[in-house]
Short mmCIF file of C-alpha atoms and ligand atoms in Angstrom, two decimals:
data_model
loop_
_atom_site.label_atom_id
_atom_site.label_comp_id
_atom_site.label_asym_id
_atom_site.label_seq_id
_atom_site.Cartn_x
_atom_site.Cartn_y
_atom_site.Cartn_z
CA MET A 740 0.00 0.00 0.00
CA LEU A 741 0.95 3.65 -0.30
CA LEU A 742 2.05 4.45 3.22
CA ASP A 743 3.96 7.51 4.48
CA THR A 744 6.11 8.08 7.53
CA TYR A 745 3.18 9.66 9.39
CA GLY A 746 1.10 6.50 9.02
CA ARG A 747 -1.26 7.84 6.37
CA ILE A 748 -2.35 5.48 3.61
CA ALA A 749 -3.19 6.89 0.19
CA THR A 750 -6.19 5.18 -1.40
CA ASP A 751 -7.47 8.11 -3.48
CA LEU A 752 -5.70 8.73 -6.79
CA ARG A 753 -6.09 11.97 -8.78
CA VAL A 754 -5.10 11.57 -12.42
CA SER A 755 -4.52 14.66 -14.51
CA LEU A 756 -5.39 13.87 -18.13
CA THR A 757 -4.20 17.14 -19.65
CA ASP A 758 -2.76 20.47 -18.56
CA ARG A 759 -4.84 22.32 -21.18
CA CYS A 760 -8.13 24.05 -20.64
CA ASN A 761 -10.87 25.82 -22.55
CA LEU A 762 -11.42 28.36 -19.75
CA ARG A 763 -8.93 30.74 -18.18
CA CYS A 764 -10.08 31.13 -14.57
CA THR A 765 -8.19 34.09 -13.16
CA TYR A 766 -7.24 32.22 -9.96
CA CYS A 767 -5.80 29.34 -12.00
CA MET A 768 -4.28 30.51 -15.30
CA PRO A 769 -3.14 33.65 -17.05
CA GLU A 770 -5.03 34.82 -20.12
CA GLU A 771 -2.23 33.59 -22.37
CA GLY A 772 1.42 32.59 -22.36
CA LEU A 773 1.22 29.27 -20.50
CA GLN A 774 3.51 26.61 -21.95
CA TRP A 775 1.58 23.39 -22.58
CA LEU A 776 3.06 19.92 -22.34
CA GLY A 777 4.01 18.48 -25.72
CA LYS A 778 2.35 15.31 -27.03
CA PRO A 779 5.44 13.12 -26.48
CA GLU A 780 5.59 14.20 -22.86
CA LEU A 781 1.96 13.30 -22.16
CA LEU A 782 1.14 9.80 -21.00
CA THR A 783 -0.76 7.84 -23.63
CA ASP A 784 -4.16 6.34 -22.84
CA ASP A 785 -2.51 2.91 -22.48
CA GLU A 786 0.09 4.29 -20.07
CA ILE A 787 -2.59 5.94 -17.94
CA VAL A 788 -4.66 2.78 -17.76
CA ARG A 789 -1.59 0.75 -16.88
CA LEU A 790 -0.68 3.08 -14.01
CA VAL A 791 -4.25 3.06 -12.71
CA ARG A 792 -4.19 -0.74 -12.90
CA ILE A 793 -0.94 -0.85 -10.90
CA ALA A 794 -2.42 1.55 -8.34
CA VAL A 795 -5.62 -0.46 -7.97
CA THR A 796 -4.25 -3.99 -8.09
CA LEU A 797 -0.88 -3.59 -6.34
CA LEU A 798 -1.14 -0.45 -4.20
CA GLY A 799 -4.59 -0.45 -2.63
CA VAL A 800 -6.06 2.55 -4.47
CA LYS A 801 -9.87 2.50 -4.27
CA ASP A 802 -10.96 5.84 -5.70
CA VAL A 803 -9.78 7.33 -8.98
CA ARG A 804 -10.65 10.87 -10.00
CA PHE A 805 -9.84 12.23 -13.45
CA THR A 806 -8.99 15.90 -13.58
CA GLY A 807 -6.70 18.38 -15.29
CA GLY A 808 -6.56 21.01 -16.86
CA GLU A 809 -9.89 20.20 -18.35
CA PRO A 810 -10.30 16.41 -18.59
CA LEU A 811 -13.17 16.62 -21.09
CA LEU A 812 -10.59 17.91 -23.60
CA ARG A 813 -8.86 14.52 -23.57
CA PRO A 814 -10.06 12.70 -26.70
CA GLY A 815 -9.70 9.22 -25.16
CA LEU A 816 -11.54 10.03 -21.92
CA VAL A 817 -14.54 7.71 -22.39
CA GLY A 818 -12.25 4.81 -23.33
CA ILE A 819 -9.97 5.45 -20.34
CA VAL A 820 -13.00 5.43 -18.02
CA GLU A 821 -14.31 2.23 -19.59
CA ARG A 822 -10.99 0.41 -19.19
CA CYS A 823 -10.54 1.60 -15.60
CA ALA A 824 -14.09 0.49 -14.78
CA ALA A 825 -13.19 -3.02 -15.96
CA LEU A 826 -10.35 -3.34 -13.42
CA GLU A 827 -10.60 -5.78 -10.53
CA PRO A 828 -11.11 -4.67 -7.81
CA ARG A 829 -13.33 -2.09 -9.45
CA PRO A 830 -12.29 1.43 -8.32
CA LYS A 831 -14.87 4.18 -7.81
CA LEU A 832 -14.46 6.59 -10.71
CA SER A 833 -15.17 10.29 -10.71
CA LEU A 834 -14.34 13.38 -12.73
CA THR A 835 -13.66 17.02 -11.88
CA THR A 836 -14.63 19.23 -14.79
CA ASN A 837 -15.57 22.79 -15.63
CA GLY A 838 -18.69 21.33 -17.26
CA VAL A 839 -18.18 22.85 -20.71
CA GLY A 840 -19.12 20.07 -23.13
CA LEU A 841 -20.45 17.80 -20.40
CA GLU A 842 -23.89 18.00 -21.96
CA ARG A 843 -22.57 16.02 -24.93
CA THR A 844 -20.58 13.42 -22.97
CA ALA A 845 -22.41 12.83 -19.67
CA ALA A 846 -24.46 9.86 -20.88
CA ALA A 847 -21.46 8.20 -22.57
CA LEU A 848 -19.33 8.70 -19.46
CA HIS A 849 -22.01 7.15 -17.27
CA ALA A 850 -22.37 4.21 -19.66
CA ALA A 851 -18.57 3.75 -19.59
CA GLY A 852 -18.69 3.36 -15.80
CA LEU A 853 -18.07 6.84 -14.40
CA ASN A 854 -19.78 7.08 -11.00
CA ARG A 855 -19.85 10.81 -10.26
CA VAL A 856 -18.82 14.28 -11.33
CA ASN A 857 -17.74 17.45 -9.59
CA VAL A 858 -18.48 20.49 -11.71
CA SER A 859 -16.78 23.78 -10.97
CA LEU A 860 -19.03 26.81 -11.00
CA ASP A 861 -18.29 29.98 -9.06
CA THR A 862 -21.16 32.24 -10.00
CA LEU A 863 -24.76 32.35 -11.21
CA ARG A 864 -24.19 35.63 -13.02
CA PRO A 865 -23.12 35.23 -16.67
CA GLU A 866 -21.16 38.50 -16.70
CA VAL A 867 -19.25 37.51 -13.53
CA PHE A 868 -18.58 34.08 -15.08
CA GLN A 869 -17.06 35.82 -18.09
CA ALA A 870 -14.90 38.03 -15.88
CA LEU A 871 -13.74 35.04 -13.81
CA THR A 872 -13.14 32.55 -16.62
CA ARG A 873 -12.48 34.98 -19.50
CA ARG A 874 -14.93 32.96 -21.61
CA LYS A 875 -18.67 33.21 -22.37
CA ARG A 876 -19.59 29.64 -21.44
CA HIS A 877 -21.84 30.06 -18.41
CA HIS A 878 -24.86 28.56 -20.11
CA ASP A 879 -22.84 25.51 -21.26
CA VAL A 880 -21.86 24.78 -17.67
CA LEU A 881 -25.46 24.95 -16.46
CA ARG A 882 -26.52 22.60 -19.25
CA GLY A 883 -23.62 20.28 -18.47
CA LEU A 884 -24.70 20.10 -14.85
CA GLU A 885 -28.26 19.19 -15.80
CA ALA A 886 -27.02 16.55 -18.21
CA ALA A 887 -24.81 15.01 -15.50
CA ARG A 888 -27.74 14.83 -13.09
CA ASP A 889 -30.04 13.38 -15.75
CA ALA A 890 -27.42 10.81 -16.74
CA GLY A 891 -27.19 9.57 -13.13
CA LEU A 892 -23.66 10.85 -12.39
CA THR A 893 -24.85 11.54 -8.87
CA PRO A 894 -24.50 13.02 -6.38
CA VAL A 895 -23.45 15.90 -8.64
CA LYS A 896 -21.15 18.11 -6.60
CA VAL A 897 -20.47 21.74 -7.46
CA ASN A 898 -17.14 23.34 -6.52
CA GLY A 899 -17.13 27.10 -6.02
CA VAL A 900 -14.23 29.46 -5.41
CA LEU A 901 -15.08 32.94 -4.10
CA ILE A 902 -12.87 35.91 -4.92
CA ARG A 903 -13.04 39.16 -3.02
CA GLY A 904 -14.47 41.98 -5.08
CA VAL A 905 -15.75 39.59 -7.77
CA ASN A 906 -18.20 36.98 -6.42
CA HIS A 907 -17.49 37.14 -2.67
CA ASP A 908 -21.17 37.82 -1.90
CA GLU A 909 -22.63 34.94 -3.90
CA ALA A 910 -22.44 32.12 -1.34
CA PRO A 911 -26.13 32.22 -0.23
CA GLU A 912 -27.39 32.61 -3.80
CA LEU A 913 -25.27 29.66 -4.96
CA LEU A 914 -26.48 27.50 -2.08
CA ALA A 915 -30.17 28.28 -2.70
CA TRP A 916 -29.68 27.42 -6.38
CA ALA A 917 -27.79 24.18 -5.58
CA LEU A 918 -30.49 23.06 -3.12
CA GLY A 919 -33.20 23.77 -5.70
CA ASN A 920 -31.41 21.73 -8.35
CA GLY A 921 -30.27 18.77 -6.26
CA TYR A 922 -26.54 19.58 -6.43
CA GLU A 923 -24.20 19.34 -3.45
CA LEU A 924 -22.26 22.59 -3.12
CA ARG A 925 -18.77 22.93 -1.67
CA PHE A 926 -16.74 26.08 -1.44
CA ILE A 927 -12.96 25.92 -1.82
CA GLU A 928 -10.69 28.55 -0.32
CA GLN A 929 -8.51 30.09 -2.99
CA MET A 930 -5.05 28.52 -2.80
CA PRO A 931 -1.63 29.73 -3.93
CA LEU A 932 -1.56 27.43 -6.96
CA ASP A 933 -2.19 29.85 -9.82
CA ALA A 934 0.20 29.74 -12.74
CA GLN A 935 0.95 33.45 -12.49
CA HIS A 936 1.90 33.23 -8.77
CA GLY A 937 -0.42 36.15 -8.00
CA TRP A 938 -2.24 34.69 -4.97
CA GLN A 939 -2.62 37.04 -2.03
CA ARG A 940 -4.05 35.99 1.30
CA SER A 941 -6.12 39.18 1.39
CA ASP A 942 -8.01 38.25 -1.83
CA MET A 943 -9.05 34.91 -0.39
CA VAL A 944 -12.54 34.65 1.04
CA THR A 945 -12.01 32.49 4.13
CA ALA A 946 -14.13 29.60 5.33
CA GLN A 947 -15.16 31.71 8.28
CA GLU A 948 -16.44 34.48 6.01
CA ILE A 949 -18.27 32.01 3.77
CA LEU A 950 -20.00 30.41 6.75
CA ALA A 951 -20.96 33.79 8.18
CA SER A 952 -22.59 34.85 4.94
CA LEU A 953 -24.45 31.52 4.63
CA ALA A 954 -25.59 31.68 8.25
CA ALA A 955 -27.38 34.96 7.51
CA ARG A 956 -29.84 33.04 5.32
CA PHE A 957 -29.67 29.36 6.36
CA ALA A 958 -29.50 27.44 9.63
CA LEU A 959 -26.24 25.48 9.51
CA THR A 960 -25.52 22.50 11.78
CA PRO A 961 -22.00 21.07 11.69
CA GLU A 962 -21.79 17.41 10.77
CA PRO A 963 -19.87 15.39 13.34
CA ASP A 964 -16.14 15.08 12.66
CA ALA A 965 -16.53 11.29 12.51
CA ALA A 966 -18.65 11.67 9.36
CA ARG A 967 -15.80 13.49 7.64
CA GLY A 968 -13.43 10.55 7.21
CA HIS A 969 -10.64 11.53 4.84
CA ALA A 970 -12.63 14.23 3.07
CA PRO A 971 -10.95 17.63 2.94
CA ALA A 972 -14.40 19.25 3.10
CA GLU A 973 -16.14 20.02 6.37
CA HIS A 974 -19.92 19.75 6.02
CA TRP A 975 -22.93 21.49 7.51
CA LEU A 976 -26.53 20.35 7.35
CA VAL A 977 -28.66 23.09 5.82
CA ASP A 978 -31.89 23.99 7.64
CA GLY A 979 -31.83 20.69 9.57
CA GLY A 980 -30.91 18.52 6.54
CA PRO A 981 -30.88 16.27 4.65
CA TYR A 982 -29.12 18.65 2.25
CA ARG A 983 -25.69 19.85 3.19
CA VAL A 984 -23.01 22.29 2.18
CA GLY A 985 -19.25 21.80 2.35
CA VAL A 986 -16.25 24.06 2.78
CA ILE A 987 -12.71 23.02 1.87
CA ALA A 988 -10.60 25.32 4.01
CA SER A 989 -7.24 24.20 2.63
CA VAL A 990 -5.57 27.42 3.71
CA THR A 991 -7.15 28.38 7.04
CA ARG A 992 -8.08 24.90 8.35
CA PRO A 993 -5.94 22.35 6.50
CA PHE A 994 -6.78 18.70 6.98
CA CYS A 995 -3.39 17.22 6.07
CA ARG A 996 -3.23 14.74 8.95
CA ALA A 997 -6.00 12.64 7.37
CA CYS A 998 -4.97 13.12 3.73
CA ASP A 999 -5.36 9.94 1.67
CA ARG A 1000 -4.36 11.31 -1.76
CA THR A 1001 -1.76 10.50 -4.32
CA ARG A 1002 -1.49 12.38 -7.60
CA LEU A 1003 -0.39 11.50 -11.11
CA THR A 1004 0.34 14.38 -13.49
CA ALA A 1005 -0.46 14.21 -17.20
CA ASP A 1006 3.26 13.69 -17.92
CA GLY A 1007 3.62 10.77 -15.54
CA GLN A 1008 4.98 12.35 -12.37
CA ILE A 1009 3.82 11.29 -8.93
CA ARG A 1010 3.16 14.06 -6.44
CA ASN A 1011 2.50 13.08 -2.87
CA CYS A 1012 0.85 16.45 -2.11
CA LEU A 1013 -0.77 19.27 -4.05
CA PHE A 1014 1.79 21.59 -2.47
CA ALA A 1015 4.82 19.31 -2.87
CA ARG A 1016 7.82 20.87 -4.55
CA GLU A 1017 9.23 17.51 -5.64
CA GLU A 1018 7.88 14.98 -8.10
CA SER A 1019 8.83 11.39 -8.84
CA ASP A 1020 8.99 10.30 -12.44
CA LEU A 1021 7.13 7.14 -13.41
CA ARG A 1022 7.04 7.84 -17.14
CA GLY A 1023 10.75 7.01 -17.49
CA ALA A 1024 10.22 3.61 -15.86
CA LEU A 1025 7.13 2.99 -18.01
CA ARG A 1026 8.97 3.77 -21.21
CA SER A 1027 12.15 1.91 -20.38
CA GLY A 1028 10.45 -1.41 -19.81
CA GLY A 1029 9.96 -1.25 -16.03
CA SER A 1030 7.86 -4.08 -14.62
CA ASP A 1031 4.59 -3.44 -12.76
CA GLU A 1032 6.33 -4.35 -9.50
CA GLU A 1033 9.22 -1.92 -10.13
CA ILE A 1034 6.81 0.90 -10.93
CA ALA A 1035 4.73 0.11 -7.84
CA GLU A 1036 7.92 0.22 -5.75
CA SER A 1037 8.86 3.69 -7.11
CA TRP A 1038 5.33 4.90 -6.35
CA LYS A 1039 5.63 3.63 -2.76
CA VAL A 1040 8.97 5.41 -2.33
CA ALA A 1041 7.43 8.65 -3.65
CA MET A 1042 4.61 8.48 -1.10
CA TRP A 1043 6.84 7.48 1.82
CA GLY A 1044 8.46 10.94 1.63
CA LYS A 1045 5.17 12.85 2.01
CA LYS A 1046 5.50 15.78 4.38
CA ALA A 1047 3.27 16.18 7.45
CA GLY A 1048 1.49 19.21 6.05
CA SER A 1049 1.21 21.61 3.14
CA GLY A 1050 3.43 24.17 4.86
CA LEU A 1051 1.01 26.95 3.93
CA ASP A 1052 1.11 28.42 7.40
CA ASP A 1053 4.90 28.48 7.48
CA PRO A 1054 6.40 31.89 6.61
CA SER A 1055 8.99 30.04 4.49
CA PHE A 1056 6.24 28.49 2.32
CA LEU A 1057 7.15 28.45 -1.35
CA GLN A 1058 4.49 27.94 -3.99
CA PRO A 1059 5.09 24.82 -6.13
CA GLU A 1060 6.63 25.51 -9.51
CA ARG A 1061 3.80 23.87 -11.39
CA PRO A 1062 0.29 25.34 -11.21
CA MET A 1063 -2.87 23.48 -10.19
CA SER A 1064 -3.83 23.06 -13.86
CA ALA A 1065 -0.64 21.08 -14.51
CA ILE A 1066 -0.66 19.12 -11.25
CA GLY A 1067 -4.31 18.13 -11.48
CA GLY A 1068 -6.70 19.86 -9.10
N1 SAM B 66 -10.84 22.17 -15.13
C1 SAM B 66 -11.49 21.39 -14.15
C2 SAM B 66 -12.33 22.24 -13.23
O1 SAM B 66 -12.19 23.47 -13.25
O2 SAM B 66 -13.11 21.65 -12.47
C3 SAM B 66 -10.57 20.51 -13.34
C4 SAM B 66 -9.26 21.11 -12.90
S1 SAM B 66 -9.39 22.48 -11.78
C5 SAM B 66 -7.68 22.83 -11.51
C6 SAM B 66 -9.95 21.65 -10.31
C7 SAM B 66 -10.52 22.53 -9.24
O3 SAM B 66 -9.52 23.38 -8.76
C8 SAM B 66 -11.66 23.43 -9.70
O4 SAM B 66 -12.76 23.24 -8.86
C9 SAM B 66 -11.10 24.83 -9.53
O5 SAM B 66 -12.09 25.75 -9.16
C10 SAM B 66 -10.08 24.62 -8.46
N2 SAM B 66 -9.02 25.61 -8.46
C11 SAM B 66 -8.23 26.02 -9.46
N3 SAM B 66 -7.34 26.94 -9.05
C12 SAM B 66 -7.57 27.11 -7.72
C13 SAM B 66 -6.99 27.90 -6.71
N4 SAM B 66 -5.98 28.72 -6.98
N5 SAM B 66 -7.48 27.80 -5.47
C14 SAM B 66 -8.51 26.97 -5.18
N6 SAM B 66 -9.10 26.18 -6.08
C15 SAM B 66 -8.63 26.27 -7.34
FE1 SF4 B 67 -9.48 25.49 -16.44
FE2 SF4 B 67 -10.32 24.32 -14.22
FE3 SF4 B 67 -8.18 26.01 -14.17
FE4 SF4 B 67 -10.61 27.01 -14.62
S1 SF4 B 67 -9.92 25.96 -12.75
S2 SF4 B 67 -8.74 27.48 -15.81
S3 SF4 B 67 -11.59 25.40 -15.73
S4 SF4 B 67 -8.28 24.05 -15.18
#
């Protein structure tokens, strides 16, 4: 299994399928000028499926989430899902997407074996969406969400990031909309993982602020800690339940001590933490004839070195070189 020196066991694998995206969220990417990975550097579909198979059959991984960049841009996505769904033991499969184009693919993804989706949506206002993502695709995302729900990719979760001065006041509106549509909403604190290294603590809307603005309109009851498990989100029952809202306070209330994640970048690097500054190359071993057992061993070594925490609260914290879009969010 994928154990580290603090006794944590990683069973949740995030696979980045591409570093490219069709949106340009201001907290993630610059408008232009990002260098994309070249085709030869990207893992092929076969290589991805092989690594997922090694993770599932030799390393105890139980959950696999496809992400990016924008994973729906990966031409072989449905095939990758189908082949991963055929693995024994069968991992739970999910996808994090911006939802653009999901309307066209939701049913095929469900048929291929995808269990769930998380769709990122930060605002209900089309003009704010355009300012945040630099693209006019708000309507596509809403349609993608509906298609995911109708296809049975449930529970459909919505991820929202709030930015001061842009959509900081939208939390109650987003929650009312999510409740009305049967989506489970989670807010994510803005993290220093943007490609342009422009994150400032003062721009971040904190978990505390989000909860205060929700509490003005809804009665929130904290779910017991025991219900949280390894999830980075803390949850609150809304108006007595059964619906709930989550907050991922990665910056102000990190949950590193229970982290169960391991990450594979689109170019075949293992990262033991979103905030790690080191990566371990598996692509070299894959392409030079490494056996499954050798690759599994390198993966174990990469995870063994996982640090206790993200280091975000340490004044010496240095943002990782690669942005969230390249690591896989
Ligand atoms: N493109 C897909 C999407 O947007 O859902 C998948 C990749 S994206 C990097 C994954 C998640 O990371 C999204 O929910 C996005 O809002 C979030 N994200 C990106 N940059 C972030 C940042 N600097 N801080 C917090 N969350 C961020
Ligand atoms: Fe693209 Fe997702 Fe980053 Fe937005 S958050 S730019 S949708 S990768």
